[in-house]
mmCIF file of C-alpha atoms in Angstrom:
data_model
loop_
_atom_site.group_PDB
_atom_site.id
_atom_site.type_symbol
_atom_site.label_atom_id
_atom_site.label_comp_id
_atom_site.label_asym_id
_atom_site.label_seq_id
_atom_site.Cartn_x
_atom_site.Cartn_y
_atom_site.Cartn_z
ATOM 1 C CA UNK H 1 46.308 31.211 -12.979
ATOM 2 C CA UNK H 2 48.125 27.880 -12.788
ATOM 3 C CA UNK H 3 46.526 24.909 -14.551
ATOM 4 C CA UNK H 4 47.407 21.293 -13.816
ATOM 5 C CA UNK H 5 47.622 18.351 -16.205
ATOM 6 C CA UNK H 6 44.140 17.143 -17.169
ATOM 7 C CA UNK H 7 40.879 18.953 -16.446
ATOM 8 C CA UNK H 8 40.791 22.423 -14.897
ATOM 9 C CA UNK H 9 37.693 24.455 -14.038
ATOM 10 C CA UNK H 10 38.445 28.166 -14.332
ATOM 11 C CA UNK H 11 36.551 31.446 -14.450
ATOM 12 C CA UNK H 12 36.902 34.948 -15.849
ATOM 13 C CA UNK H 13 37.942 37.224 -12.932
ATOM 14 C CA UNK H 14 36.629 40.380 -14.607
ATOM 15 C CA UNK H 15 33.150 41.880 -14.745
ATOM 16 C CA UNK H 16 33.571 42.042 -18.528
ATOM 17 C CA UNK H 17 34.018 39.355 -21.140
ATOM 18 C CA UNK H 18 37.421 38.488 -22.624
ATOM 19 C CA UNK H 19 38.545 36.617 -25.747
ATOM 20 C CA UNK H 20 40.584 33.423 -25.627
ATOM 21 C CA UNK H 21 43.000 35.009 -28.102
ATOM 22 C CA UNK H 22 43.989 37.526 -25.432
ATOM 23 C CA UNK H 23 45.445 34.867 -23.125
ATOM 24 C CA UNK H 24 49.203 34.364 -22.850
ATOM 25 C CA UNK H 25 50.589 31.175 -21.343
ATOM 26 C CA UNK H 26 53.845 29.615 -20.196
ATOM 27 C CA UNK H 27 54.012 25.817 -20.120
ATOM 28 C CA UNK H 28 56.304 23.908 -17.817
ATOM 29 C CA UNK H 29 57.061 21.747 -20.863
ATOM 30 C CA UNK H 30 58.613 24.820 -22.536
ATOM 31 C CA UNK H 31 59.291 27.378 -19.777
ATOM 32 C CA UNK H 32 61.546 29.611 -21.863
ATOM 33 C CA UNK H 33 58.761 31.082 -23.985
ATOM 34 C CA UNK H 34 55.424 32.827 -23.600
ATOM 35 C CA UNK H 35 52.800 31.902 -26.180
ATOM 36 C CA UNK H 36 49.384 33.124 -27.236
ATOM 37 C CA UNK H 37 46.354 30.853 -26.818
ATOM 38 C CA UNK H 38 46.336 29.685 -30.441
ATOM 39 C CA UNK H 39 50.030 28.802 -30.256
ATOM 40 C CA UNK H 40 49.453 26.770 -27.084
ATOM 41 C CA UNK H 41 46.692 24.873 -28.879
ATOM 42 C CA UNK H 42 48.884 24.144 -31.919
ATOM 43 C CA UNK H 43 51.716 22.970 -29.670
ATOM 44 C CA UNK H 44 49.381 20.433 -28.080
ATOM 45 C CA UNK H 45 49.645 22.039 -24.649
ATOM 46 C CA UNK H 46 45.935 22.774 -24.237
ATOM 47 C CA UNK H 47 42.745 21.665 -25.972
ATOM 48 C CA UNK H 48 41.309 24.180 -28.439
ATOM 49 C CA UNK H 49 37.724 23.601 -27.301
ATOM 50 C CA UNK H 50 36.651 25.114 -23.962
ATOM 51 C CA UNK H 51 33.380 23.885 -22.458
ATOM 52 C CA UNK H 52 30.820 25.624 -20.261
ATOM 53 C CA UNK H 53 27.474 24.495 -18.872
ATOM 54 C CA UNK H 54 24.369 26.248 -20.207
ATOM 55 C CA UNK H 55 21.717 26.233 -17.460
ATOM 56 C CA UNK H 56 18.960 27.112 -19.943
ATOM 57 C CA UNK H 57 19.544 24.182 -22.324
ATOM 58 C CA UNK H 58 20.956 21.903 -19.584
ATOM 59 C CA UNK H 59 23.822 20.886 -21.876
ATOM 60 C CA UNK H 60 27.459 21.759 -22.519
ATOM 61 C CA UNK H 61 28.354 24.457 -25.037
ATOM 62 C CA UNK H 62 31.801 25.158 -26.466
ATOM 63 C CA UNK H 63 33.967 28.123 -27.376
ATOM 64 C CA UNK H 64 37.286 28.089 -29.211
ATOM 65 C CA UNK H 65 39.701 29.975 -31.431
ATOM 66 C CA UNK H 66 40.968 33.471 -30.806
ATOM 67 C CA UNK H 67 37.454 34.919 -30.968
ATOM 68 C CA UNK H 68 35.926 32.599 -28.366
ATOM 69 C CA UNK H 69 34.355 34.754 -25.641
ATOM 70 C CA UNK H 70 34.767 33.878 -21.978
ATOM 71 C CA UNK H 71 31.953 35.454 -19.972
ATOM 72 C CA UNK H 72 32.130 36.487 -16.338
ATOM 73 C CA UNK H 73 30.301 34.462 -13.672
ATOM 74 C CA UNK H 74 30.615 31.251 -15.728
ATOM 75 C CA UNK H 75 32.805 28.198 -15.078
ATOM 76 C CA UNK H 76 34.868 26.852 -18.006
ATOM 77 C CA UNK H 77 36.440 23.414 -18.410
ATOM 78 C CA UNK H 78 39.974 23.592 -19.881
ATOM 79 C CA UNK H 79 42.050 20.469 -20.634
ATOM 80 C CA UNK H 80 45.865 20.502 -20.394
ATOM 81 C CA UNK H 81 47.562 17.701 -22.352
ATOM 82 C CA UNK H 82 51.069 18.085 -20.911
ATOM 83 C CA UNK H 83 52.193 16.547 -17.635
ATOM 84 C CA UNK H 84 53.702 19.904 -16.690
ATOM 85 C CA UNK H 85 51.695 22.845 -15.356
ATOM 86 C CA UNK H 86 50.441 25.633 -17.590
ATOM 87 C CA UNK H 87 50.409 29.207 -16.282
ATOM 88 C CA UNK H 88 47.818 31.440 -17.979
ATOM 89 C CA UNK H 89 48.015 35.205 -17.776
ATOM 90 C CA UNK H 90 44.706 37.027 -18.016
ATOM 91 C CA UNK H 91 44.749 40.071 -20.323
ATOM 92 C CA UNK H 92 44.128 43.651 -19.252
ATOM 93 C CA UNK H 93 40.621 44.813 -20.178
ATOM 94 C CA UNK H 94 40.511 47.889 -22.391
ATOM 95 C CA UNK H 95 36.938 47.721 -23.651
ATOM 96 C CA UNK H 96 33.581 46.655 -22.303
ATOM 97 C CA UNK H 97 32.068 43.520 -23.807
ATOM 98 C CA UNK H 98 28.798 41.827 -22.948
ATOM 99 C CA UNK H 99 28.612 40.450 -19.438
ATOM 100 C CA UNK H 100 26.955 37.144 -18.671
ATOM 101 C CA UNK H 101 24.439 38.818 -16.336
ATOM 102 C CA UNK H 102 23.531 41.566 -18.803
ATOM 103 C CA UNK H 103 19.843 41.036 -19.778
ATOM 104 C CA UNK H 104 20.515 42.701 -23.125
ATOM 105 C CA UNK H 105 23.325 40.255 -23.948
ATOM 106 C CA UNK H 106 22.430 36.920 -22.332
ATOM 107 C CA UNK H 107 24.448 33.762 -22.863
ATOM 108 C CA UNK H 108 22.826 31.835 -25.703
ATOM 109 C CA UNK H 109 23.375 28.298 -26.928
ATOM 110 C CA UNK H 110 26.002 27.585 -29.561
ATOM 111 C CA UNK H 111 25.020 28.379 -33.146
ATOM 112 C CA UNK H 112 26.308 26.259 -36.018
ATOM 113 C CA UNK H 113 27.969 28.768 -38.359
ATOM 114 C CA UNK H 114 30.177 26.156 -40.010
ATOM 115 C CA UNK H 115 30.221 26.359 -43.831
ATOM 116 C CA UNK H 116 30.241 22.825 -45.208
ATOM 117 C CA UNK H 117 32.752 22.048 -47.986
ATOM 118 C CA UNK H 118 34.275 18.849 -49.474
ATOM 119 C CA UNK H 119 37.461 19.302 -47.413
ATOM 120 C CA UNK H 120 35.812 20.853 -44.354
ATOM 121 C CA UNK H 121 32.572 19.338 -43.089
ATOM 122 C CA UNK H 122 31.116 18.086 -39.846
ATOM 123 C CA UNK H 123 28.184 16.025 -38.615
ATOM 124 C CA UNK H 124 26.347 16.882 -35.407
ATOM 125 C CA UNK H 125 25.610 13.950 -33.080
ATOM 126 C CA UNK H 126 23.108 14.326 -30.251
ATOM 127 C CA UNK H 127 21.873 11.854 -27.659
ATOM 128 C CA UNK H 128 18.736 12.328 -25.600
ATOM 129 C CA UNK H 129 17.133 10.515 -22.695
ATOM 130 C CA UNK H 130 13.814 11.207 -21.011
ATOM 131 C CA UNK H 131 15.642 13.546 -18.598
ATOM 132 C CA UNK H 132 18.538 15.255 -20.387
ATOM 133 C CA UNK H 133 20.311 15.874 -23.697
ATOM 134 C CA UNK H 134 23.918 16.043 -24.902
ATOM 135 C CA UNK H 135 23.730 17.788 -28.275
ATOM 136 C CA UNK H 136 26.964 19.671 -29.074
ATOM 137 C CA UNK H 137 29.049 16.765 -30.378
ATOM 138 C CA UNK H 138 30.635 16.684 -33.837
ATOM 139 C CA UNK H 139 32.712 14.451 -36.095
ATOM 140 C CA UNK H 140 34.109 15.736 -39.364
ATOM 141 C CA UNK H 141 36.966 16.436 -41.740
ATOM 142 C CA UNK H 142 39.237 19.503 -41.937
ATOM 143 C CA UNK H 143 41.986 20.428 -44.428
ATOM 144 C CA UNK H 144 45.019 20.402 -42.089
ATOM 145 C CA UNK H 145 46.202 19.008 -38.777
ATOM 146 C CA UNK H 146 46.363 22.600 -37.490
ATOM 147 C CA UNK H 147 42.626 22.952 -38.203
ATOM 148 C CA UNK H 148 41.992 19.692 -36.357
ATOM 149 C CA UNK H 149 43.849 20.945 -33.285
ATOM 150 C CA UNK H 150 41.985 24.270 -33.337
ATOM 151 C CA UNK H 151 38.505 22.780 -33.689
ATOM 152 C CA UNK H 152 38.719 19.676 -31.521
ATOM 153 C CA UNK H 153 37.131 19.671 -28.067
ATOM 154 C CA UNK H 154 37.646 17.275 -25.186
ATOM 155 C CA UNK H 155 34.620 15.694 -23.536
ATOM 156 C CA UNK H 156 34.139 17.446 -20.173
ATOM 157 C CA UNK H 157 33.058 15.586 -17.031
ATOM 158 C CA UNK H 158 29.372 14.702 -16.925
ATOM 159 C CA UNK H 159 27.206 17.298 -15.187
ATOM 160 C CA UNK H 160 25.383 16.248 -12.002
ATOM 161 C CA UNK H 161 22.074 16.899 -13.800
ATOM 162 C CA UNK H 162 22.963 14.777 -16.848
ATOM 163 C CA UNK H 163 22.103 11.103 -17.130
ATOM 164 C CA UNK H 164 23.507 10.571 -20.646
ATOM 165 C CA UNK H 165 26.678 11.634 -22.458
ATOM 166 C CA UNK H 166 28.176 11.024 -25.913
ATOM 167 C CA UNK H 167 31.893 10.916 -26.713
ATOM 168 C CA UNK H 168 34.165 10.067 -29.642
ATOM 169 C CA UNK H 169 37.499 8.230 -29.670
ATOM 170 C CA UNK H 170 40.336 10.384 -31.037
ATOM 171 C CA UNK H 171 44.127 10.167 -30.889
ATOM 172 C CA UNK H 172 45.906 13.384 -29.888
ATOM 173 C CA UNK H 173 49.709 13.464 -29.814
ATOM 174 C CA UNK H 174 49.803 9.665 -29.919
ATOM 175 C CA UNK H 175 47.381 9.139 -27.010
ATOM 176 C CA UNK H 176 43.706 8.154 -27.139
ATOM 177 C CA UNK H 177 41.151 10.556 -25.653
ATOM 178 C CA UNK H 178 37.388 10.878 -25.439
ATOM 179 C CA UNK H 179 36.269 13.921 -27.405
ATOM 180 C CA UNK H 180 33.101 15.953 -27.812
ATOM 181 C CA UNK H 181 34.285 17.197 -31.205
ATOM 182 C CA UNK H 182 36.751 15.135 -33.257
ATOM 183 C CA UNK H 183 38.135 15.805 -36.726
ATOM 184 C CA UNK H 184 40.152 13.811 -39.251
ATOM 185 C CA UNK H 185 42.385 15.102 -42.036
ATOM 186 C CA UNK H 186 42.037 13.632 -45.518
ATOM 187 C CA UNK H 187 39.482 12.479 -48.055
ATOM 188 C CA UNK H 188 37.546 9.300 -48.724
ATOM 189 C CA UNK H 189 35.755 7.094 -46.224
ATOM 190 C CA UNK H 190 36.003 8.162 -42.572
ATOM 191 C CA UNK H 191 35.254 6.229 -39.407
ATOM 192 C CA UNK H 192 34.819 7.119 -35.737
ATOM 193 C CA UNK H 193 34.081 5.059 -32.648
ATOM 194 C CA UNK H 194 31.248 6.734 -30.754
ATOM 195 C CA UNK H 195 30.219 5.934 -27.183
ATOM 196 C CA UNK H 196 27.081 6.712 -25.210
ATOM 197 C CA UNK H 197 27.309 6.631 -21.425
ATOM 198 C CA UNK H 198 24.054 6.407 -19.481
ATOM 199 C CA UNK H 199 23.742 6.472 -15.696
ATOM 200 C CA UNK H 200 20.156 5.172 -15.680
ATOM 201 C CA UNK H 201 18.292 2.499 -17.581
ATOM 202 C CA UNK H 202 15.851 3.269 -20.353
ATOM 203 C CA UNK H 203 15.843 4.298 -23.987
ATOM 204 C CA UNK H 204 18.479 6.682 -25.356
ATOM 205 C CA UNK H 205 17.893 8.269 -28.765
ATOM 206 C CA UNK H 206 20.820 9.126 -31.057
ATOM 207 C CA UNK H 207 20.202 11.738 -33.762
ATOM 208 C CA UNK H 208 22.178 13.833 -36.268
ATOM 209 C CA UNK H 209 20.341 17.180 -36.353
ATOM 210 C CA UNK H 210 22.379 18.840 -39.123
ATOM 211 C CA UNK H 211 22.143 15.991 -41.634
ATOM 212 C CA UNK H 212 20.195 18.259 -44.001
ATOM 213 C CA UNK H 213 23.306 20.473 -44.241
ATOM 214 C CA UNK H 214 25.552 17.619 -45.347
ATOM 215 C CA UNK H 215 26.998 17.617 -48.851
ATOM 216 C CA UNK H 216 24.821 15.813 -51.378
ATOM 217 C CA UNK H 217 27.522 13.314 -52.332
ATOM 218 C CA UNK H 218 27.998 12.071 -48.764
ATOM 219 C CA UNK H 219 26.391 9.124 -47.004
ATOM 220 C CA UNK H 220 26.467 8.371 -43.291
ATOM 221 C CA UNK H 221 25.872 5.144 -41.389
ATOM 222 C CA UNK H 222 25.718 4.282 -37.691
ATOM 223 C CA UNK H 223 26.476 0.679 -36.761
ATOM 224 C CA UNK H 224 25.665 -0.777 -33.353
ATOM 225 C CA UNK H 225 28.737 -2.925 -32.701
ATOM 226 C CA UNK H 226 26.790 -5.061 -30.206
ATOM 227 C CA UNK H 227 24.274 -6.180 -32.819
ATOM 228 C CA UNK H 228 26.018 -5.217 -36.103
#
């Protein structure tokens, strides 16, 4: 499958699920080598976070890393950073995994299994209107730049059923992007610029659902730049 620069909507061609770590890709930016998914992410060819729309929660969910599972019959947003095309080779399937239409293994919403630590923590940011919610957004700190590349996720295009979306400014390879999940490297005070896009008028509520899981020595503050 050939992916173009920017957003690509792709699907799993099999009747069985596959892991992201099983993909092999060749980038036009480096056509002399074939690389595994994690290597492509670390090279800045493709975003580590892959988004899919959950019809039950009416919000985007994300998979990533080598263990991220791509279900069949589901569309996935993949972002290519390079101007050159990326060719992805789907793996052969040797074992049966859960299918997306299997009632015994349905697609469920993302579960926060992140273990908070002083050098690896994240804060969940959710925005809700009277019609829809965008709740899988994170800002945080990780130990290395490689961890930041692995865990970051681009903000996918707004769904036709959404009327509100939250994104975070982040620089990747020297260029500014809007992210759903953005991570810094380092210690001390951290700062992110967060944006809420609404298609309709009315009240939008911003929350941080996992604040109770934050480390006890941390404090968080949201400042409305329009009113200070």
